[in-house]
Coordinates of C-alpha atoms and ligand atoms in Angstrom, one line a residue:
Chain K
X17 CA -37.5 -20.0 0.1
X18 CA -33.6 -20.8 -0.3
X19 CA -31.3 -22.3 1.8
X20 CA -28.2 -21.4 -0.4
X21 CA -25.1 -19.1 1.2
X22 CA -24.5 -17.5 -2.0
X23 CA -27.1 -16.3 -4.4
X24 CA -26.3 -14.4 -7.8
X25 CA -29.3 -13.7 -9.4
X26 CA -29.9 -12.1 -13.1
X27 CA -27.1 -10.2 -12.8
X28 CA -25.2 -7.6 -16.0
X29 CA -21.5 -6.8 -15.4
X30 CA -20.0 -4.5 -17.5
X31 CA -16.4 -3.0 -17.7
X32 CA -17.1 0.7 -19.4
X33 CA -19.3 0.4 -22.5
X34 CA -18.4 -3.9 -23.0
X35 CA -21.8 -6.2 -21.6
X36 CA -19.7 -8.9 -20.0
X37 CA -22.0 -10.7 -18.1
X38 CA -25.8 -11.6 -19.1
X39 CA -28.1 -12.5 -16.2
X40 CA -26.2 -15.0 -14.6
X41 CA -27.5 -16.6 -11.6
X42 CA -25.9 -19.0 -9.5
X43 CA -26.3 -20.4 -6.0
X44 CA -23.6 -22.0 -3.4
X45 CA -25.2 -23.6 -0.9
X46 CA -23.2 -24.3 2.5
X47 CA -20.7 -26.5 2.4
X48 CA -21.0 -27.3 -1.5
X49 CA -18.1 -26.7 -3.7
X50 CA -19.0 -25.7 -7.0
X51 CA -17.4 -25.1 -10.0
X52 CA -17.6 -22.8 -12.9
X53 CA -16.0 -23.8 -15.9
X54 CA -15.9 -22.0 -19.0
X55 CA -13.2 -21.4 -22.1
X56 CA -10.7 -17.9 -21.8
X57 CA -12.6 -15.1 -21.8
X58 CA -16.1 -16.6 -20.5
X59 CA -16.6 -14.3 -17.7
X60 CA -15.4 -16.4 -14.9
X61 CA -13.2 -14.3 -13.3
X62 CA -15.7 -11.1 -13.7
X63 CA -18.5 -13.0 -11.4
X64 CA -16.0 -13.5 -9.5
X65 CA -14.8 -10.0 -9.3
X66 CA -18.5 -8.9 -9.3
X67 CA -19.3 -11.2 -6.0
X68 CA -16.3 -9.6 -4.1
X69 CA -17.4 -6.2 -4.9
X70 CA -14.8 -5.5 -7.3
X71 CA -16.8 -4.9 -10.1
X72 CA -20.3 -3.9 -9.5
X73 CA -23.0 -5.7 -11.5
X74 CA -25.3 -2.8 -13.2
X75 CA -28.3 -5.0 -12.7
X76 CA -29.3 -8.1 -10.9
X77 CA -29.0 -8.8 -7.0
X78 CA -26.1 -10.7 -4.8
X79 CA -26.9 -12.2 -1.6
X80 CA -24.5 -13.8 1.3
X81 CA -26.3 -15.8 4.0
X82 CA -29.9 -13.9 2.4
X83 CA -27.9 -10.5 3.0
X84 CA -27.7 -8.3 -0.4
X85 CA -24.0 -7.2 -0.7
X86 CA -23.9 -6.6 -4.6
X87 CA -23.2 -2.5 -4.0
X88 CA -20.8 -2.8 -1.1
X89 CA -17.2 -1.9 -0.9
X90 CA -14.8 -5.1 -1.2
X91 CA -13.4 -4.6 2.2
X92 CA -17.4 -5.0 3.8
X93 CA -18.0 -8.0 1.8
X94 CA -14.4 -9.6 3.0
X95 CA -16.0 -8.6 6.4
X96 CA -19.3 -10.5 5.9
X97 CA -17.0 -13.7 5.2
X98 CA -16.3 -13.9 1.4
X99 CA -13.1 -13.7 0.2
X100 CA -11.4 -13.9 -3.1
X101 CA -8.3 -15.5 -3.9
X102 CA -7.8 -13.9 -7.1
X103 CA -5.7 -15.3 -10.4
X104 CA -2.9 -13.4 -10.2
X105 CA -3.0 -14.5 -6.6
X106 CA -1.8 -10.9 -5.7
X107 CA 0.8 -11.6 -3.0
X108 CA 2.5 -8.5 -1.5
X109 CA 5.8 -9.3 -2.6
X110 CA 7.5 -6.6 0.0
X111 CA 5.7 -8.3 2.9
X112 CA 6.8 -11.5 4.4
X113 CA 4.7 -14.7 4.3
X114 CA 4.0 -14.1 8.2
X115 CA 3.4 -10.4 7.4
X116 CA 0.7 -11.0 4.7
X117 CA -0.7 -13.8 6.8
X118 CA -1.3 -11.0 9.6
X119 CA -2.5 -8.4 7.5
X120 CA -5.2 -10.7 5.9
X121 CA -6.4 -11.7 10.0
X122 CA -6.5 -8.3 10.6
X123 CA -10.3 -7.8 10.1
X124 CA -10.9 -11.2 10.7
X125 CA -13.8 -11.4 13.8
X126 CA -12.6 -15.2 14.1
X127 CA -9.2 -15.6 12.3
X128 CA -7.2 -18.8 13.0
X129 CA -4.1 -18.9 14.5
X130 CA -0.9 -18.6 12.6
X131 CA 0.3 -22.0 13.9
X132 CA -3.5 -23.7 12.5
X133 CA -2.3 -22.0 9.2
X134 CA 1.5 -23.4 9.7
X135 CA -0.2 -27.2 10.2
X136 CA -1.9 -27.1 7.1
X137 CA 0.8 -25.7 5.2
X138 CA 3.8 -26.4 6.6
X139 CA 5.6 -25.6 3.7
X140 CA 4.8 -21.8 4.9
X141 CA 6.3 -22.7 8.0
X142 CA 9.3 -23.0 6.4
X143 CA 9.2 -19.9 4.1
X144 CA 7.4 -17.6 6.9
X145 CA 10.1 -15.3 6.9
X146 CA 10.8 -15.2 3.4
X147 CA 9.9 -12.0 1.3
X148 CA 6.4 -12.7 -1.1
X149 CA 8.5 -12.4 -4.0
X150 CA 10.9 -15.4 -3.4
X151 CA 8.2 -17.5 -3.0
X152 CA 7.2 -20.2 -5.9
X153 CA 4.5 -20.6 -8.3
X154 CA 3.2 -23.4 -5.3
X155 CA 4.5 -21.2 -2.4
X156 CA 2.4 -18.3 -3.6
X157 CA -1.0 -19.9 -4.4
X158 CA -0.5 -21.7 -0.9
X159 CA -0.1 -18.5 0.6
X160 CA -2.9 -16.8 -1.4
X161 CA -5.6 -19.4 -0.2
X162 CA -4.0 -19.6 3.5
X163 CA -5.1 -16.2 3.8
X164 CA -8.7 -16.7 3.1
X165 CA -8.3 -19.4 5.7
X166 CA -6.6 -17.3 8.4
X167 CA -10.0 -15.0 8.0
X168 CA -12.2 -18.1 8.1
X169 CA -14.1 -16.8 5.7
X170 CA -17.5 -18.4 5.2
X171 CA -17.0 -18.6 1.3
X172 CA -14.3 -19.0 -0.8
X173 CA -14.1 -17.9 -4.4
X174 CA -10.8 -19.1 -5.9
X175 CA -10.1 -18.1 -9.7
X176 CA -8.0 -20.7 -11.2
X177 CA -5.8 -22.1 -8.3
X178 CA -4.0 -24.5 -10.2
X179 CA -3.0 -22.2 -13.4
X180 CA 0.9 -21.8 -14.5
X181 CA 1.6 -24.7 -12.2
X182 CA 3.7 -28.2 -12.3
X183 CA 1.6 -31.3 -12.0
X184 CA 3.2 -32.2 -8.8
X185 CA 2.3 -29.1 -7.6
X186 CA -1.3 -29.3 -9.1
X187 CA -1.6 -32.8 -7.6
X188 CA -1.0 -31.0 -3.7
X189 CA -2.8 -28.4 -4.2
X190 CA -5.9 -30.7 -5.5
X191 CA -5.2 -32.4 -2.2
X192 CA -5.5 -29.7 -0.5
X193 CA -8.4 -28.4 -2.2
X194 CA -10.6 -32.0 -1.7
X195 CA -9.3 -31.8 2.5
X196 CA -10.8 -28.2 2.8
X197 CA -14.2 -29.6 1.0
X198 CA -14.3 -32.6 3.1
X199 CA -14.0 -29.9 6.3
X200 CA -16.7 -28.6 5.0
X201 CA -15.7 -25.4 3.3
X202 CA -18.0 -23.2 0.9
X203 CA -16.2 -22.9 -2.1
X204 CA -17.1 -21.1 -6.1
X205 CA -14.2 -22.3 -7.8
X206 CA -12.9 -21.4 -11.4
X207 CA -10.8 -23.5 -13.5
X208 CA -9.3 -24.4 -16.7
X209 CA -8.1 -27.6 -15.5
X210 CA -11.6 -29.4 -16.0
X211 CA -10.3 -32.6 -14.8
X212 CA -8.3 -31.3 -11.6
X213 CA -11.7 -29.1 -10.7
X214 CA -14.4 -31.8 -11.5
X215 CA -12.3 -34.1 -8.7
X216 CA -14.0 -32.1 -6.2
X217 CA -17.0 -30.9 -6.6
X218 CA -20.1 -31.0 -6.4
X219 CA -21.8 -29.2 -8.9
X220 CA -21.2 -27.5 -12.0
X221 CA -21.7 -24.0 -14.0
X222 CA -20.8 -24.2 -17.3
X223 CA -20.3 -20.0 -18.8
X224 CA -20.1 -19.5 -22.5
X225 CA -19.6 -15.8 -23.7
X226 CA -21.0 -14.5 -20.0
X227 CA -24.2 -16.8 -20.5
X228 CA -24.5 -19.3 -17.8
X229 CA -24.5 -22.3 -20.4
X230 CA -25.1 -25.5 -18.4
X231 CA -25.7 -26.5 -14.9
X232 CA -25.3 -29.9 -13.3
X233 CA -23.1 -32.6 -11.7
X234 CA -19.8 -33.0 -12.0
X235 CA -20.3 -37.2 -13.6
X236 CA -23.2 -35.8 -15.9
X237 CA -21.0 -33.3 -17.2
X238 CA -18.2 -36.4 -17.6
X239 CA -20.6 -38.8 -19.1
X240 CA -21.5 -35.9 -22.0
X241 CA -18.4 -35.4 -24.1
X242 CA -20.3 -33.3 -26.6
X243 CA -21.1 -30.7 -24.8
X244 CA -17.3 -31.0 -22.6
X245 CA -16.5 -30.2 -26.1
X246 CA -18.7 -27.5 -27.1
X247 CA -17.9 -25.2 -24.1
X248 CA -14.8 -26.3 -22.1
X249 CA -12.3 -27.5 -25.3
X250 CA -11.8 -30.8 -23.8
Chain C
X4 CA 41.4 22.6 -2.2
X5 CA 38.7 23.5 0.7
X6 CA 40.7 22.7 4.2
X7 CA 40.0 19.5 5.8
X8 CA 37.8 21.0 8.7
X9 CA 35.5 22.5 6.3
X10 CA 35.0 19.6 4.1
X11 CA 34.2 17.5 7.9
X12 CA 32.3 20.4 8.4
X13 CA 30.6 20.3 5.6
X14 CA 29.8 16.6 5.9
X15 CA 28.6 17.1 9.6
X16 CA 26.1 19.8 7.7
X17 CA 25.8 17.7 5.0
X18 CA 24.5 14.9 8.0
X19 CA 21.8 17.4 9.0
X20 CA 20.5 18.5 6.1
X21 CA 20.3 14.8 5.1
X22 CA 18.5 13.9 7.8
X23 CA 15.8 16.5 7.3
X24 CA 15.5 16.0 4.0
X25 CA 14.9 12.1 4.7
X26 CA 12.2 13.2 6.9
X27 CA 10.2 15.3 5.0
X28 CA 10.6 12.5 1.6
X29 CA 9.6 10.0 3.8
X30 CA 6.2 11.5 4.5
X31 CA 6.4 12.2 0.8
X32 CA 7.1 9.0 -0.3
X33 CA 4.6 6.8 1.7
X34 CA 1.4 9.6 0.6
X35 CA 2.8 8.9 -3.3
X36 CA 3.1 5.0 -2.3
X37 CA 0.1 4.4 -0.6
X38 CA -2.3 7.3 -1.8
X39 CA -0.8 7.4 -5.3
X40 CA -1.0 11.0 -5.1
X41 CA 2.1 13.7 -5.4
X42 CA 1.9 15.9 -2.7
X43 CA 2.9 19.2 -3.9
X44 CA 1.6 20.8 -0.9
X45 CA 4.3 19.2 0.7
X46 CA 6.8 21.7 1.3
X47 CA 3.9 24.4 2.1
X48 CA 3.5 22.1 5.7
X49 CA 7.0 21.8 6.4
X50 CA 7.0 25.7 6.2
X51 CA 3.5 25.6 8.4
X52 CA 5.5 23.5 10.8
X53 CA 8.0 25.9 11.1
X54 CA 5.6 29.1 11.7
X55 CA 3.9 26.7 14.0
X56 CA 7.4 26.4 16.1
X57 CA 7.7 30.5 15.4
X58 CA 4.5 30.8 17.3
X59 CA 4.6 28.6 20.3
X60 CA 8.1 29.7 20.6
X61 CA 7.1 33.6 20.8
X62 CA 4.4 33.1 23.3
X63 CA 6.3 30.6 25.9
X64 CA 9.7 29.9 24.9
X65 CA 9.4 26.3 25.3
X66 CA 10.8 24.1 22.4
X67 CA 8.9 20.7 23.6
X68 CA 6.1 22.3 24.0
X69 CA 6.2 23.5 20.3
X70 CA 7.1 20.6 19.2
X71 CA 3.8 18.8 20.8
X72 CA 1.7 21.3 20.0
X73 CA 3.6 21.4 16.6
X74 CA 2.6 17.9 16.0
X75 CA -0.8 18.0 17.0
X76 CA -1.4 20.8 15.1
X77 CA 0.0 19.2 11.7
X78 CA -2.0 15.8 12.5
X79 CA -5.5 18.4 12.5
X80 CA -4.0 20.3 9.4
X81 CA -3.2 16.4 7.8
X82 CA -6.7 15.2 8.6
X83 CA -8.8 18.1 7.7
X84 CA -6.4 18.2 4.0
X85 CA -7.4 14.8 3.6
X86 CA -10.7 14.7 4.1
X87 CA -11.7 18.3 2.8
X88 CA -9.6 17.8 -0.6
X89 CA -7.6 15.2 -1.2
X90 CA -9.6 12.1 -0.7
X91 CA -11.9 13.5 -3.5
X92 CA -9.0 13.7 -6.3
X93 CA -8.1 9.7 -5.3
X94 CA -9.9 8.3 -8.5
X95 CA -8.9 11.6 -10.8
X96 CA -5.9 11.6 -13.2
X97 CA -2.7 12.5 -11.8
X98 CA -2.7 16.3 -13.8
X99 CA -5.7 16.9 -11.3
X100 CA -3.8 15.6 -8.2
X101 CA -1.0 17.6 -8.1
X102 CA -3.2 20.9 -9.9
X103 CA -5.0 20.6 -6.3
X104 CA -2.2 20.2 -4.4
X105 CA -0.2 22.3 -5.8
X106 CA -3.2 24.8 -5.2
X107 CA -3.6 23.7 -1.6
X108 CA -0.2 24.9 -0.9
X109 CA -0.2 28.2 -2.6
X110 CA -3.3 28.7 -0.2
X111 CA -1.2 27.6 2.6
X112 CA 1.7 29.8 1.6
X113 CA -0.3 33.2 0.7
X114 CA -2.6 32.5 4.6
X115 CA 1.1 32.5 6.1
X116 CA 2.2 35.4 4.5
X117 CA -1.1 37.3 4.8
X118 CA -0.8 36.6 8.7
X119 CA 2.5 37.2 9.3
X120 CA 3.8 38.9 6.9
X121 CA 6.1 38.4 4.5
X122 CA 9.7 38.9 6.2
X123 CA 11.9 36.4 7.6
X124 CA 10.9 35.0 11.5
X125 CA 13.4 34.4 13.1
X126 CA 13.3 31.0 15.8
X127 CA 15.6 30.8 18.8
X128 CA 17.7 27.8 19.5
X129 CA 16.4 25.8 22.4
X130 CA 18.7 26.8 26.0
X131 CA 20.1 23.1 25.4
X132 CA 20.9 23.8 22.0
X133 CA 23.1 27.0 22.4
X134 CA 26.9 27.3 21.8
X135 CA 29.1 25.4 19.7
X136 CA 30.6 21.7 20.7
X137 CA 34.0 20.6 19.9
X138 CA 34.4 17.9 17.8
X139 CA 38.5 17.4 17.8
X140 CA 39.9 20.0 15.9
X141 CA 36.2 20.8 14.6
X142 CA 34.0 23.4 15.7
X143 CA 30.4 22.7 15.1
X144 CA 26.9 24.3 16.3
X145 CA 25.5 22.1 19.2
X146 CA 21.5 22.4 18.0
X147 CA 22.7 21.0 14.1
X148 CA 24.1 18.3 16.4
X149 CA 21.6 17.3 18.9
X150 CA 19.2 17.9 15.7
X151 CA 20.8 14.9 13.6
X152 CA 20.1 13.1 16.7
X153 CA 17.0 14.2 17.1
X154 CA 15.6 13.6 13.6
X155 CA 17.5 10.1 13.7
X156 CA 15.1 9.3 16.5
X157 CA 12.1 10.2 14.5
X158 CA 12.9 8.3 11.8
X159 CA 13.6 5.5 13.8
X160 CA 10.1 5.8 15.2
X161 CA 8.5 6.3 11.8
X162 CA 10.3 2.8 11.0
X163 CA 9.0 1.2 13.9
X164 CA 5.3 2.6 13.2
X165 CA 5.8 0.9 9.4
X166 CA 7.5 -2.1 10.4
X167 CA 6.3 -3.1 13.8
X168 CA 2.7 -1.6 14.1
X169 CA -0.7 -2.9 12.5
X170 CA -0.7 0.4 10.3
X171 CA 2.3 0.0 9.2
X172 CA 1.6 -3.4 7.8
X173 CA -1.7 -2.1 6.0
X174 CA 0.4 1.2 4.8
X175 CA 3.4 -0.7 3.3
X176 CA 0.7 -3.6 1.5
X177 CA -1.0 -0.3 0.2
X178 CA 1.8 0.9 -1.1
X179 CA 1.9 -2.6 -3.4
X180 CA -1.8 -3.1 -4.5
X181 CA -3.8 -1.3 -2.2
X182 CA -7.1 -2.8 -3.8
X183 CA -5.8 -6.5 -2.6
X184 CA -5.5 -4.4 0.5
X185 CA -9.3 -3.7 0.4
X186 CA -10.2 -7.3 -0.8
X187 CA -8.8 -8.3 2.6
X188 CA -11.2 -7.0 4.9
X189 CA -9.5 -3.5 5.9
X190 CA -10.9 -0.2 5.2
X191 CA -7.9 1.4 2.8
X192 CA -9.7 4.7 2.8
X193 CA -8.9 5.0 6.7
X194 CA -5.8 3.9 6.1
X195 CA -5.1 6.4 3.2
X196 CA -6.3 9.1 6.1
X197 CA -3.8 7.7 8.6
X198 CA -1.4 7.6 6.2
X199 CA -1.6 11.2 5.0
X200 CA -1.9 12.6 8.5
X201 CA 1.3 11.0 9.0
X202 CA 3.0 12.2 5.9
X203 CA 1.8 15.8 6.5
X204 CA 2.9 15.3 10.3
X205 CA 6.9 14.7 9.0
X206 CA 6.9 17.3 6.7
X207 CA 6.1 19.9 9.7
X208 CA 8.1 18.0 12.4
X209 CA 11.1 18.6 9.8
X210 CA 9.8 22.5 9.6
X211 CA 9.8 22.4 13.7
X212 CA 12.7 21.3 13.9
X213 CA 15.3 23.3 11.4
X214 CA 13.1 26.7 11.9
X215 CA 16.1 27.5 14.4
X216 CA 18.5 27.4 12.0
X217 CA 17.0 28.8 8.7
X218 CA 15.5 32.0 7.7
X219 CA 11.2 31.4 8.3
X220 CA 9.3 32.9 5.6
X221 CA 6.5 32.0 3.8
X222 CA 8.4 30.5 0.8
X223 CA 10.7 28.7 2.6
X224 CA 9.4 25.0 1.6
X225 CA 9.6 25.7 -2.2
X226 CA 13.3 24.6 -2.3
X227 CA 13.1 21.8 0.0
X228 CA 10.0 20.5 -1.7
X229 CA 12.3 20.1 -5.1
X230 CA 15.1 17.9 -3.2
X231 CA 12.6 15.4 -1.4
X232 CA 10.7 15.5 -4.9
X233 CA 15.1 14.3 -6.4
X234 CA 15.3 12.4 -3.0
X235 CA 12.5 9.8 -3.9
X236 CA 13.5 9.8 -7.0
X237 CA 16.8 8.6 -6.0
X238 CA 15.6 6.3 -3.4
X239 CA 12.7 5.4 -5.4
X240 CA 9.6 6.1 -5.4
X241 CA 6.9 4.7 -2.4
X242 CA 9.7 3.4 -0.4
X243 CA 10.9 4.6 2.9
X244 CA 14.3 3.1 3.2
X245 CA 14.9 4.6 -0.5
X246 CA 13.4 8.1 1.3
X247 CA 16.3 7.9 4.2
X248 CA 19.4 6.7 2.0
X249 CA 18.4 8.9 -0.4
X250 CA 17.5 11.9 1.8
X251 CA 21.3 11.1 3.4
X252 CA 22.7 10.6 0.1
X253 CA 21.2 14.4 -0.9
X254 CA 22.3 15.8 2.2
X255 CA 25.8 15.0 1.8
X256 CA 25.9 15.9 -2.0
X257 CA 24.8 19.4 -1.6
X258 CA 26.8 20.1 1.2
X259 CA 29.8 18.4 0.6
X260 CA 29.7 20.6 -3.3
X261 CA 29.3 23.6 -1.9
X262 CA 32.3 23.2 0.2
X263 CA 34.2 23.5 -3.3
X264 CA 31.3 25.6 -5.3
X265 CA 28.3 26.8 -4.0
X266 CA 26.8 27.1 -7.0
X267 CA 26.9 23.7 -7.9
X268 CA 25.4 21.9 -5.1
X269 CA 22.1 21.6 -7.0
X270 CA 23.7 21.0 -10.1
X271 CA 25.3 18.3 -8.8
X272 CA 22.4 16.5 -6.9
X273 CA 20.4 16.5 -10.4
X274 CA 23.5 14.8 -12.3
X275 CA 23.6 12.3 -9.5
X276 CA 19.8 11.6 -9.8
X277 CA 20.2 11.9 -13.8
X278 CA 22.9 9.1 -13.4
X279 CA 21.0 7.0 -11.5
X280 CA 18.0 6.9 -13.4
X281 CA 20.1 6.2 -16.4
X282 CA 21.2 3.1 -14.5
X283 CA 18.7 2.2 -12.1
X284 CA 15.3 3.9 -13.7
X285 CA 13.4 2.7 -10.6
X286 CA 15.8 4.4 -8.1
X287 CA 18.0 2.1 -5.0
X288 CA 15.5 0.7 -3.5
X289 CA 12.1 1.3 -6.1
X290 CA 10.6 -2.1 -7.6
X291 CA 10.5 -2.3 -11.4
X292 CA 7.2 -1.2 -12.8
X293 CA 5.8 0.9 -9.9
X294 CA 4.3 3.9 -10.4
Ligands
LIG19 N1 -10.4 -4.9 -17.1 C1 -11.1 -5.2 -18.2 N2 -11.5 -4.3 -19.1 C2 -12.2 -4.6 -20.2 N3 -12.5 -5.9 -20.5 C3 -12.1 -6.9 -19.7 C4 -11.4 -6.6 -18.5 N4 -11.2 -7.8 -17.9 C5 -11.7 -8.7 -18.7 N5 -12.3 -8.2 -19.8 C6 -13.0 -8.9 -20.9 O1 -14.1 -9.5 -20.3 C7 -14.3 -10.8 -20.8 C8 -14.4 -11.8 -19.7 O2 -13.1 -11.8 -19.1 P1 -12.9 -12.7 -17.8 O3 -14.0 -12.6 -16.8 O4 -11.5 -12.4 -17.3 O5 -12.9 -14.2 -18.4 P2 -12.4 -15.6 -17.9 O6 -12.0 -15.4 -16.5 O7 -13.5 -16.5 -18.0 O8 -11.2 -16.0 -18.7 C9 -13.2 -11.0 -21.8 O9 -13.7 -10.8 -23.1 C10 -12.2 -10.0 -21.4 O10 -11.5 -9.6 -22.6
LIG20 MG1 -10.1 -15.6 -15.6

C-alpha cells in the first residue's frame, strides 16, 4: 500500500561502463516538496535524469501516480505530468520567451494560459518578446520553471534552481519556490544551496556517492551539524 | 569589360539561380538542423522532382498539375526515406549517415536512369511562361522571371510554416537541443518525420520548377547538391534565413563571375565561402558551437 505520486525504488543508473547510482529509492508524495541534497558529483542530477526518462535505470522500478514509467521515452513521461527543469535550464535561445512558453503547452492536456504564467512572473511579461539568449541568469531560470507550470505538470523535479545566481535573485526565486509549495505543488528538488532548499521543504534525501545516505526532516537535519558536515560540506 | 545588359542580365539570372538554390539549402539546412543528419541524397530528389515534372508534363501538359502531383509525390518519397532508412542511422556516427545517404541517392539516380534512360529530357515552359519580357533596355526570358517569383512565394510559405505554425516552433527548438524538445512533452521523432518530408519536398519543388530551363538527366542534382552544401555553409549551418541569404548570395556570385569568366564562377563561390569561414567560422547567421 502507498499513497506516494512518485516512487523510485532500488534503482542502478549507469552512464556506459560507470555504476552511478546504487539502489536508490525515494518517494514524493502529493503535495510534498522534497529535497535531495548531496555534495558535486553525488548523483542528484542522474535520478533526476533517470525519473524523466533521460537516462534509463538498468535495474529497479519508477512509478508516477502507481504507473511504472522507468522505460518510457522522455516526451511520454512529460505527458504523464512530470517534468524536468534541468541545471543547465536549457532555454531555446533562438526562440522567444512567448515562443518557448508555447512550445512547452503544446502537449500540455491542461496547460495554463499564457496570461496565468505572465501574473506569476511578470518579469516575463516584460521580456516576452525578447530572444532566450538575452535573457538573465534570473530571467532564464524563471522561464525554465514557467514552463513546467504552463504544462501543469503534476510533479516538478528542479535540479539546482538557484545555482550561478545573485542573492537577490536567489531570495525571489526562494519566494517563488515556498508560493508554488504552499499551492500545493509536487516538487523533487536538488540543491547545493542547503540553506535556501531546507526553507521549504518538507523532507529530505541526503546522496553520498549515489547511496541514498540519510532521510528525514528538514529541522532534524539542521539540529545535526555532524552529519550537515559529513555529506553536504556545510 | 562585359556590357552593362549582360552584367543586369546576369544579375537577373544570378536572382534565379539564387532563389533555387535557397530552396533546395533550405530543406537542407533544417534536415542537418533538426535531424543532425547530412542529406547527401539531397540533390538526387531535386533531380526526382524534375523527372517528376518531365512525366506529368509528357502525359497532360499541365504545369500545376505537375507541380501538385509533384509535391505529393516528393512528401511519399520524403516519408517512406525517412522511415525505411534514415530514422535508423539517427543514433549512428555521422561517417554512417551520409555513407547511407549518399547510397540512397546513387539508388535514386541509377532507378532514374534505368527508367528513362540516360539522355537529357527535355521540359516545356508553361503557355504563361513563353516569350521573353522587356525589362528597359533588357531582354530577359519571362518563365526565369515569373520563376523568381514563384520560388519567392515558396519560401515565403516555408517561413510562415517555421515561424507561424506549431511545427515550425517544434522544428526550429529541434534545431537547438532537440532532446529539451522531447523533455517537453512532444514526440521529436514525428517531428524529425515532418521535418524531413518537408526538406525532401523543397529539394523536388526546386527540381519542378527549373526542369524547364535546364537540361533533365539523371545527374543533374550532383552540382547543385555541392552549392547548397557552400550555401549552408555560408549561411550557416541549421538556419533557414542563413539558407536564403546565402542561397541569394551564391546565386549572384556565380552568375554575376561568369559574366566576366565562366570558369571561375565556382572558383569564386569557394573563395567567398573560404573567406567567410576564415572570419565568421559559424557562417552569417550560424550560432557559435553548433554542429
Ligand atoms: N554524461 C555523463 N557521462 C559519464 N559520467 C557522468 C555523466 N554525467 C555525470 N557523470 C558522473 O556521474 C556522477 C554523478 O553526477 P551527477 O548526477 O551529475 O551529480 P550531481 O548532480 O550530484 O552533482 C559524477 O561522478 C559525474 O562525473
Ligand atoms: Mg547536478
Amino acid at each position: 500500500m502507498s499513497t506516494s505520486l512518485l516512487e523510485v525504488e532500488a534503482i542502478n543508473s549507469f552512464y556506459g561502463d560507470s555504476h552511478i547510482l546504487f539502489d536508490v529509492s525515494l518517494t514524493v508524495g502529493r503535495n510534498e516538496v522534497v529535497a535531495l541534497l548531496g555534495r558535486n558529483g553525488a548523483g542528484k542530477t542522474t535520478t533526476l535524469r533517470s525519473i524523466m526518462g533521460l537516462v534509463t535505470p538498468r535495474s529497479g522500478s519508477i512509478r508516477l501516480d502507481g504507473r511504472a514509467i522507468s522505460g518510457l521515452p522522455p516526451f511520454e513521461i512529460a505527458r504523464l505530468g512530470l517534468q524536468l527543469v534541468p541545471e543547465e535550464r536549457a532555454i531555446f535561445g533562438q526562440l522567444t520567451v512567448e515562443e518557448n512558453l508555447r512550445l512547452a503547452a503544446l502537449t500540455a492536456p491542461q496547460a495554463w494560459t499564457l496570461d496565468r504564467i505572465y501574473e506569476f512572473f511578470p518579469r516575463l511579461r516584460e521580456r516576452r518578446r525578447s530572444g532566450g539568449r538575452q535573457l538573465s541568469g534570473g530571467e532564464q531560470q524563471m522561464l525554465a520553471i514557467a514552463r513546467a507550470l504552463i504544462r501543469d505538470a503534476q510533479v516538478i523535479l528542479l535540479d539546482e534552481p538557484f545555482e550561478g545566481l545573485a542573492p537577490l535573485i536567489v531570495r525571489d526565486l526562494v519566494r517563488i519556490s515556498r508560493d508554488l509549495a504552499a499551492q500545493g505543488r509536487t516538487i523533487l528538488v536538488v540543491e547545493q544551496n542547503v540553506v535556501a532548499a531546507l526553507s521549504f521543504a518538507d523532507r529530505v534525501y541526503v546522496l553520498n556517492n549515489g547511496h541514498v545516505a540519510w532521510e528525514g526532516t528538514p529541522a532534524a537535519l539542521r539540529g545535526d551539524p555532524a552529519l550537515m558536515k559529513a555529506h553536504l560540506g556545510v | 569589360m562585359p556590357s552593362t545588359a549582360l552584367l543586369l542580365s546576369q544579375a537577373f539570372n544570378g536572382l534565379a539561380l539564387g532563389t533555387l538554390l535557397a530552396l533546395v539549402a533550405s530543406g537542407l539546412t533544417i534536415i542537418l538542423g533538426t535531424l543532425g543528419v547530412l542529406n547527401f541524397a539531397h540533390g538526387a530528389l531535386f533531380m526526382l522532382g524534375a523527372y517528376a515534372m518531365y512525366v506529368v508534363m509528357a502525359h497532360t501538359g499541365s504545369w500545376l498539375l505537375g507541380l501538385l502531383a509533384g509535391g505529393v509525390f516528393m512528401l511519399v518519397v520524403g516519408v517512406a526515406l525517412e522511415r525505411v532508412l534514415v530514422r535508423l542511422f539517427y543514433q549512428r556516427p555521422h561517417e554512417d549517415q551520409i555513407l547511407v545517404t549518399f547510397g540512397a541517392g546513387i539508388v535514386i539516380v541509377e532507378a532514374v536512369r534505368a527508367y528513362f534512360g540516360g539522355n537529357t529530357k527535355s521540359v516545356p515552359t508553361p503557355s504563361w511562361g513563353q516569350g521573353i519580357v522587356r525589362l528597359g533596355f533588357l531582354f530577359y526570358p519571362t518563365y526565369r522571371l515569373e520563376l523568381i517569383g514563384i520560388v519567392a512565394a515558396l519560401l515565403f510559405a516555408l517561413y510562415l510554416v517555421l515561424y507561424r505554425t506549431s511545427i515550425g516552433l517544434v522544428v526550429r527548438a529541434g534545431i537547438e537541443d532537440a532532446r529539451m524538445v522531447g523533455v517537453l512533452g512532444i514526440n521529436v521523432r514525428r517531428a524529425f518525420l515532418a521535418v524531413f518530408a518537408l526538406g525532401v519536398l523543397a529539394a523536388g519543388a526546386a527540381g519542378m520548377l527549373y526542369a524547364p530551363i535546364v537540361s533533365v538527366q539523371p545527374d543533374m542534382g550532383g552540382s547543385f547538391l555541392v552549392e547548397a552544401f557552400v550555401v549552408i555553409v555560408i549561411g550557416g549551418l541549421g538556419s533557414y534565413p542563413g539558407a536564403v541569404v546565402g542561397g541569394l548570395i551564391a546565386g549572384e556570385i556565380v552568375s554575376l563571375t561568369s559574366a566576366f569568366n565562366t570558369a571561375y564562377s565556382e572558383v569564386m563561390l569557394y573563395a567567398v565561402m573560404a573567406l567567410l569561414l576564415v572570419l565568421r567560422p559559424q557562417g552569417l547567421f550560424g550560432s557559435e558551437g553548433r554542429v
